[in-house]
Each structure stands twice: as C-alpha cells, then as structure tokens.
Amino acid sequence: PKKIFLKDYAKPDYLVEHVSLTFALDKTKTRVTARLSVKRNDGAAADAPLVLDGEDLDLVAIAVDGKSLGEDAYTYEHNVLTVRDVPAAFTLETEVLINPDANTKLSGLYISNGMFCTQCEAEGFRRITFFPDRPDVLSTYDVRIEADKSAYPVLLANGNPGDKGDLENGRHFAEWADPHPKPAYLFALVGGDLAHKQDSFTTMSGREVTLQIFVQPHNLDKTDYALDALKRSMKWDEETFGREYDLDIFMIVAVDHFNFGAMENKGLNIFNSSCVLASETTATDGDFELIESIVAHEYFHNWSGNRVTCRDWFQLCLKEGFTVFRDQEFTADQRSRAVARIRDVRRLWQRQFQEDAGPLAHPVRPESYITIDNFYTATVYDKGAELVRMMKTLLGPEDFRKATDLYFDRNDGTAATVEDFVGAMEEASGIDLTQFRRWYSDAGTPQISATEAWDNGTYALTLTQHTDPTPGQDDKAPRHIPVRMGLIGPDGPMVDEKVLQLKEESQTFTFDGLQTKPVASLFRGFSAPVTVKRELDTEERLRLIAQDTDSFNRWATAHAFAMDLLKSMAGQQEMKNSHEALISYAKAIETIITDETLEPAFRAEVLRVPTETDIGRAVAQIDPDAISEARRKFRRGLLETLKGTLSDLYTANLVNDDYDPGADQAGKRALKNAALALLMAEPSDTTAELALRQADNATNMTDEAGAVSLLAQSNRPEREDALSRFYDKWKHDPLVVNKWLVWQALAGGEDALDKIIALTRHEAFDMGNPNKVRSLIGAFAMENPKAFHRADGAGYDLFFEKVRELDKRNPQVAARLLTATEAWRRLEPKRRDMLGSRLKALAQEDGLSNNTFEMAERLSD
Ligand code: BAL
Ligand code: ZN
C-alpha cells in the first residue's frame, strides 16, 4: 500500500465548481448520474489529464461537453479514472451503477435497516460517483433523488429543499440545492420510511430555520432531547463565537449502522442512533450528556469544518480539535465547568496519553498515512482540542475571540490549514507562537519534573521538560507550555493565580516575601497536556485535596494519590506506610464526598475508583492479575473506612422528583451510584438486596443500569437472574441491549471469556453492526484486561479471530479494534510475546485491507 505524505501536497489540477447529481435509488442497482462543471486550476499544465477517484463503481457512460468518450479517451484502473485531452473548462457527465445492499463497509451509499444513507468522510464519495475526492475541491451541489414512494417516502439531501412530486410506477422524486461550496466528504443523502419531529430556531439576524430529526417511526418518542440540545447549541454558537446558521433547514437523521458517532454533512447531519436517541427509561444520564455534546459538536462543525474546511486530511485537527474544544466549552457552560474538565481530562488520559506513549503515537498534525481512516484518533481530536485551549490560555479570552473571528472571516468558503489558524491567533494577539507550533508537529506527551527550594521567605520552583522519542521522532526540542498555577499555604491561597510560560528545557520561577513554605498547585485546570513528576508527602497532598482553590487540582491530587496506592498494591511502586496512607486517602476523600457545599457530580468523580485499564496505563509493566487483585484490595480497604458514610450518601442522594437529565439531578444520581459501586466492592446480602431493589424499582435507565451493571460485575448469586430479566425486558431495544452486552464484556470470574464467546453467538450480537461489535468485542478487549490477557492466550485468539472476520466486512471498524493492543510492549514478558507475535503475524498476512495492514504494521513495528 502507498504512503501519502504531507510534504507532497500539491494543488488539484482541476476544480469542480458545480455538481448536479441524480440518484435512481435501488437496493442493488442504484444509478448515479453526475454532471460536473470542471475548470482547470491556476498553474496547472494545459495537458494535465483529469484524474478522478472512483471505487466499486460500474461505469455505464461518460461524456465531455455532451460527447460520449470512446474507450481510448480514458482509463479506469486501481480506483482512478483518468481522462486525457480535456479542455480548460468543460462539463463531465458520468453514469454509474452502485450496489448499496452489498456495501458492508458503511462508507459511501449503503442500507441500514431498510433505509438508504451515506457516509462520505473521509473518502466515501468516490464510492458513489467519480470525483476529485479531496477536501480542497469545493463545489455547490444540486441533487435529485428518485425512489419507490411507498418504501422510501422520505428523500433528503444537503441544502435547501426544492421541487418534489410523483413519477410513474409508484416512484417519486425530491430535489435539493446546497448553495454553500463544500468538499465531497460533506455530501449526504437519505431515503427511507422515516418519521420526524420538528421545531424551529430564529437566528440572531432574525431568520427562521426549520429543525427536523428523522428516525424510524418507533423511535419518535426519543428525539426531544436532541432537538432541545440542537437549539441550545445554535444559540450558544451565536453568543460565544458569533456564528449564525446559514440554510433554511437543519436536519438530523438517526441510523443504526454507522462507523462514527455522527457526521456533520452540510445541513443533513447523520447520527449513529446511539448518539441521538434518548428517553428517560432507555438512556442514562451519561447518554444524555453524550448526546448533547455530539449534537453540539456536529452542529458546530457547520463553521469549524464546513464553512471553513481542511485543505488536506493532514489538517484534520483543524476542524476536529477546534470543534472538540468548542463542544467541550459548550458542555462546560451548560453543565458544570469543573466536572466537565475532569471528565475531558480523564478521557484524554485514558485514550490520548496511552496513544502518545505507544507505537501508534503521531503528531496532532500527522506527516504521513496509508489510510486517513486510521487517524481519527484521540490525538487529533482530544489533544487537538487541548492545543486550542492552550492558545486561549496564552492569548486570554478577548484576543482569542478576535482570533477566531479573524480565522472564520478570512477563510470562509475555503479549505484552510493549521497554519491559517495559528497565524490568526498570532495576528489577533501579537503573540509569537513559533515555538508553540511544535505541539502540532511533535508527537509524545511532555513529562514535567517539578522541584522546589525554600529559603527564608523565597520559594523557588524549577520545572524541567522532557519528551520521550516517538516513532520517527527521536529528538524533541522544548515546547512552549502554559503553566497555570497558584501557591497554597496552611490556611489557603498565598498568591494570586499566574500563568507561567515554560519555554526552556529547565526554568526556575521564584516567589518572594512569603511567610511559610507553600505547596504549589500546578497545571490548574490541566492547563497543558503533560505529565508531572513531583515529590509530595502525604501532608502536602492532603493540603491540596482540602484547600486548593482549583477544583480540578483537588480532584487530580486525590486521583494521583489513589494511583500511587494502587501501584504500590500491584507491586509496581514502593510506598512507605501504605496502610496508613490508604486510611489518610480515605479520610481525605470522605471530607470531600460529605461536603454539601460541593456539587454532587464533583463528589462522585472523587469517589470513582480508577479501572483496571486505568491502572494498567500508569504502570511500567502490566500484570493484569496483580492489577486486578490490587484494585480489589483497594476498594475493600476504602469500604472498610467509608462504609457508614457511603450508606448515608446513598440515602441522602435519592432523587424523588420527576426525571430531568440536567446536571443537578444527574449529579445526585452519579453520587448515589458511585456510593453503591463502592458498597458493592464486597457485597453483603443487604447491599445486593439494595442493588436489586434499585434495579426493580428504577423509573429511569440511569438507576436501572447503575444497579444491574454492578450486579453483573459481582459474583453474587443474583447476577444471572438480574441479567436475564434485564434482557427479557429490553430485547426489543437494540441500544439498551448494547449496554447489556458491555456489562457482560466487562465481567470478571474464571469463566468470563467463555461467556463472552457464547455471547458472540447470541441473537443480540451482530458482526454487521459496529455498535454491537464495539459493545462486546471492543469493551472486552479495551476494558476487561483479565479476560483479554488471559494467561493461556485464549482472549487473544478470540480477538484476532474477530478482527480477521471483521476486516473482510468493515475494515475501518476492524482496524480501530486493534488499538486495544497498543500497550502490548508493556505487558509482562509471557503475554507480551503472545500478543506481539500475533500482531506480527497479522501484519504479514496477505489479503488484509489497507486499514488493518497499516494498524498491524505500526503496532508491531
Ligand atoms: N467528522 C467525523 C465525525 C466528527 O468528528 O464529527
Ligand atoms: Zn468532528
């Protein structure tokens, strides 16, 4: 397979100004007729051939300016159509046949539960028609869709609606026009028997926009929350970024088979149904929060991604990092800023830090790829968002807003680069970001060592930065790192918060005139995506947990304390007086979880115990059995000290009001369920009874799932019955059944893997549905280390069998599953050899997709 490099970027030889498409929809033979208004680009040679992408297309007819081309005028091989001797401006007409029913890759036009839908990002449009399928070719579109009227009464495409009407033979048509130039990856089409909910939004300039959410009719009662989240997103983007919506209509369609979470197609977002459908009895508070953030994310793309798009796929973070930043800020404003920050950082640690520390490490702006599908990563998305946040910290909020205005205004209607974005930041603020740009080009997480000295009223803090080598990048120069910090004395804060600028390899910052030696609160709000190494004794830790005025750092200090205890229990780290330290930790978090002046959701975050996978990420060598045992002991140790408090918390946080998915009620439920989770560390009959009662009496999915999932993780006799009753109750609802699959994928016990293997044959599982694959195989491989890394290698056997099977069907999802192995080099030697050799064997296998080959090769390299 061919590698593509950023340094080789060249402008396209031909642009397409306008596209007219006609679709005659048919399950196995959809006819796509395309008329492209093509123009030679400035600087292209007069004899440059027209080169178009096309994959799995059956070419029926091709003409230039109305003249049909003979077979000697073009070639179509290796997914490339080349037309020679074309004029400087012309109309290209093609007619192709495609087979949506056979499209198991879920890229291009395919069928999900009987409806036609599309996914074109990154390179799916070429599976619909011949086109220069690259993001720097922007065109206006008009689309006509024809289909059988009774099977597909609803026909949608991007833009504003035009004519519609009946045709012969029970068929009908609908026309759509999108006046905003867009790259082909934002094209979308839907045809199906769908119901919809409708609302409207009046924009800041007074235009009324129709909002519609389309779903299968039986899901119509699950659309209200997404519609409400959409309206809030539209308002927020006007108020916060000055961005107004630009079409007469905005539509969302839910589909069950989808590779991504959702897709920001212009005016016609297509969503994985798991990221849009919610009702109080079927979705948890976490689902509601996720839906709110994804609806916002896709909507925000209308400006950060659609109006201003990417020049090439190496610039993916330009739209994704910025849009994640925007959706994170939205969530922080809609809910609790402190809790949102903790959750975002937890996610970054879980996914991105792991990626940055292993064989898949790559810069936020990668320099090469075989298939771009493999670079929709936590690094591009979540670290990309952190880079935007750091620039906001360096610029301050006012200059940051000036910079985003400048960026949007200057690049509107064009395909931009990271350089355009960072350049706008510099121009609006006068700040030099030359060194900061290394964050985009250099992979790896900087490690900061903090040492301190105290001398007669002067506190000196020395920060040293170092980044380990990553694949292809051996030497790393120092980065420009914003360090938001404060100093905490025995009675609270001692100096006002400051942002230090760490630019050298090592720098010392001094603070004079202090009465007593402070404890530094560093990287407040997680002001930079770095790890910090420092020596804190228990007294200093307790001071930060109790007195830091930055709530993120209160949580982070408690979390680091817990991690050190867990590592020492797993035999990975020395800790003096670890028994006393565990009691100190328990007492410290008890003070927080019982402090009613703090938000319940924050207290719930403090109470959550790191998972076995979290611990695996933090240790030098992963021994899954030792980690599992350490976590078991840690939870039991906490329970011993906190039992009474947890029972009280449980009772005090019962919610009796009508269900509301907002932050206040959700916080109370989170705290109550976190208390129950720790009580279940060693479930007595009374505790199991409490969980069973919660499951049976629950009037919302948060409480039902909270209780059943805990029983599923336990070895209580009630387990099987709770799971089977849950299945019987919910087997008609695939999204709820996915939760049931996840809980069993995460379960412990000696026979855990056998049960997972049995589930791969269960009626609820389907290799053709990515949500099912992720729920069972993905959850097992990523979050059940004991079963996945079973000492006899049987977990690996199941995993690789499923990856191979899936690769034939859906390479994008197969390749993504492989990320579950990224820490293989840190496994204890026996497992390392078993997993490493399987990865190497896979990389050498014939007949793999490019997606899976690229991942297997990078992982085993
Ligand atoms: N653009 C792919 C899905 C998303 O990030 O919104
Ligand atoms: Zn996105």
mmCIF file with all atom_site columns, N, CA, C and O and ligand atoms in Angstrom, residues 121 262 264 297-298 301 319-320 323-324 381, ligand 2:
data_model
loop_
_atom_site.group_PDB
_atom_site.id
_atom_site.type_symbol
_atom_site.label_atom_id
_atom_site.label_alt_id
_atom_site.label_comp_id
_atom_site.label_asym_id
_atom_site.label_entity_id
_atom_site.label_seq_id
_atom_site.pdbx_PDB_ins_code
_atom_site.Cartn_x
_atom_site.Cartn_y
_atom_site.Cartn_z
_atom_site.occupancy
_atom_site.B_iso_or_equiv
_atom_site.pdbx_formal_charge
_atom_site.auth_seq_id
_atom_site.auth_comp_id
_atom_site.auth_asym_id
_atom_site.auth_atom_id
_atom_site.pdbx_PDB_model_num
ATOM   1  N  N  . GLU A 1 121 ? -17.213 11.009 4.688  1.00 0.00 ? 121 GLU A N  1
ATOM   2  C  CA . GLU A 1 121 ? -15.908 11.298 5.278  1.00 0.00 ? 121 GLU A CA 1
ATOM   3  C  C  . GLU A 1 121 ? -15.257 9.980  5.674  1.00 0.00 ? 121 GLU A C  1
ATOM   4  O  O  . GLU A 1 121 ? -15.910 9.141  6.292  1.00 0.00 ? 121 GLU A O  1
ATOM   5  N  N  . ALA A 1 262 ? -21.234 10.283 14.707 1.00 0.00 ? 262 ALA A N  1
ATOM   6  C  CA . ALA A 1 262 ? -22.145 11.117 13.921 1.00 0.00 ? 262 ALA A CA 1
ATOM   7  C  C  . ALA A 1 262 ? -21.330 11.818 12.846 1.00 0.00 ? 262 ALA A C  1
ATOM   8  O  O  . ALA A 1 262 ? -20.097 11.753 12.858 1.00 0.00 ? 262 ALA A O  1
ATOM   9  N  N  . GLU A 1 264 ? -21.127 15.421 10.222 1.00 0.00 ? 264 GLU A N  1
ATOM   10 C  CA . GLU A 1 264 ? -21.570 16.813 10.115 1.00 0.00 ? 264 GLU A CA 1
ATOM   11 C  C  . GLU A 1 264 ? -21.963 17.252 8.700  1.00 0.00 ? 264 GLU A C  1
ATOM   12 O  O  . GLU A 1 264 ? -21.866 18.444 8.387  1.00 0.00 ? 264 GLU A O  1
ATOM   13 N  N  . HIS A 1 297 ? -21.401 19.184 18.823 1.00 0.00 ? 297 HIS A N  1
ATOM   14 C  CA . HIS A 1 297 ? -20.178 19.009 18.029 1.00 0.00 ? 297 HIS A CA 1
ATOM   15 C  C  . HIS A 1 297 ? -20.485 19.063 16.532 1.00 0.00 ? 297 HIS A C  1
ATOM   16 O  O  . HIS A 1 297 ? -19.859 19.818 15.782 1.00 0.00 ? 297 HIS A O  1
ATOM   17 N  N  . GLU A 1 298 ? -21.463 18.260 16.118 1.00 0.00 ? 298 GLU A N  1
ATOM   18 C  CA . GLU A 1 298 ? -21.765 18.221 14.679 1.00 0.00 ? 298 GLU A CA 1
ATOM   19 C  C  . GLU A 1 298 ? -22.315 19.565 14.216 1.00 0.00 ? 298 GLU A C  1
ATOM   20 O  O  . GLU A 1 298 ? -21.975 20.047 13.133 1.00 0.00 ? 298 GLU A O  1
ATOM   21 N  N  . HIS A 1 301 ? -19.579 22.095 13.727 1.00 0.00 ? 301 HIS A N  1
ATOM   22 C  CA . HIS A 1 301 ? -18.801 21.871 12.503 1.00 0.00 ? 301 HIS A CA 1
ATOM   23 C  C  . HIS A 1 301 ? -19.320 22.744 11.349 1.00 0.00 ? 301 HIS A C  1
ATOM   24 O  O  . HIS A 1 301 ? -18.594 22.957 10.378 1.00 0.00 ? 301 HIS A O  1
ATOM   25 N  N  . LYS A 1 319 ? -10.257 21.047 11.937 1.00 0.00 ? 319 LYS A N  1
ATOM   26 C  CA . LYS A 1 319 ? -11.700 21.031 12.196 1.00 0.00 ? 319 LYS A CA 1
ATOM   27 C  C  . LYS A 1 319 ? -12.048 20.220 13.441 1.00 0.00 ? 319 LYS A C  1
ATOM   28 O  O  . LYS A 1 319 ? -12.946 20.587 14.179 1.00 0.00 ? 319 LYS A O  1
ATOM   29 N  N  . GLU A 1 320 ? -11.334 19.111 13.675 1.00 0.00 ? 320 GLU A N  1
ATOM   30 C  CA . GLU A 1 320 ? -11.740 18.240 14.784 1.00 0.00 ? 320 GLU A CA 1
ATOM   31 C  C  . GLU A 1 320 ? -11.270 18.758 16.148 1.00 0.00 ? 320 GLU A C  1
ATOM   32 O  O  . GLU A 1 320 ? -12.041 18.784 17.104 1.00 0.00 ? 320 GLU A O  1
ATOM   33 N  N  . THR A 1 323 ? -13.270 21.818 16.937 1.00 0.00 ? 323 THR A N  1
ATOM   34 C  CA . THR A 1 323 ? -14.680 21.538 17.210 1.00 0.00 ? 323 THR A CA 1
ATOM   35 C  C  . THR A 1 323 ? -14.847 20.793 18.537 1.00 0.00 ? 323 THR A C  1
ATOM   36 O  O  . THR A 1 323 ? -15.806 21.039 19.269 1.00 0.00 ? 323 THR A O  1
ATOM   37 N  N  . VAL A 1 324 ? -13.917 19.910 18.871 1.00 0.00 ? 324 VAL A N  1
ATOM   38 C  CA . VAL A 1 324 ? -13.976 19.287 20.203 1.00 0.00 ? 324 VAL A CA 1
ATOM   39 C  C  . VAL A 1 324 ? -13.825 20.364 21.274 1.00 0.00 ? 324 VAL A C  1
ATOM   40 O  O  . VAL A 1 324 ? -14.579 20.396 22.263 1.00 0.00 ? 324 VAL A O  1
ATOM   41 N  N  . TYR A 1 381 ? -8.206  14.526 17.781 1.00 0.00 ? 381 TYR A N  1
ATOM   42 C  CA . TYR A 1 381 ? -9.416  15.127 18.371 1.00 0.00 ? 381 TYR A CA 1
ATOM   43 C  C  . TYR A 1 381 ? -9.119  15.780 19.726 1.00 0.00 ? 381 TYR A C  1
ATOM   44 O  O  . TYR A 1 381 ? -9.292  16.978 19.903 1.00 0.00 ? 381 TYR A O  1
HETATM 45 ZN ZN . ZN  B 2 .   ? -15.970 16.216 14.442 1.00 0.00 ? 2   ZN  B ZN 1
#
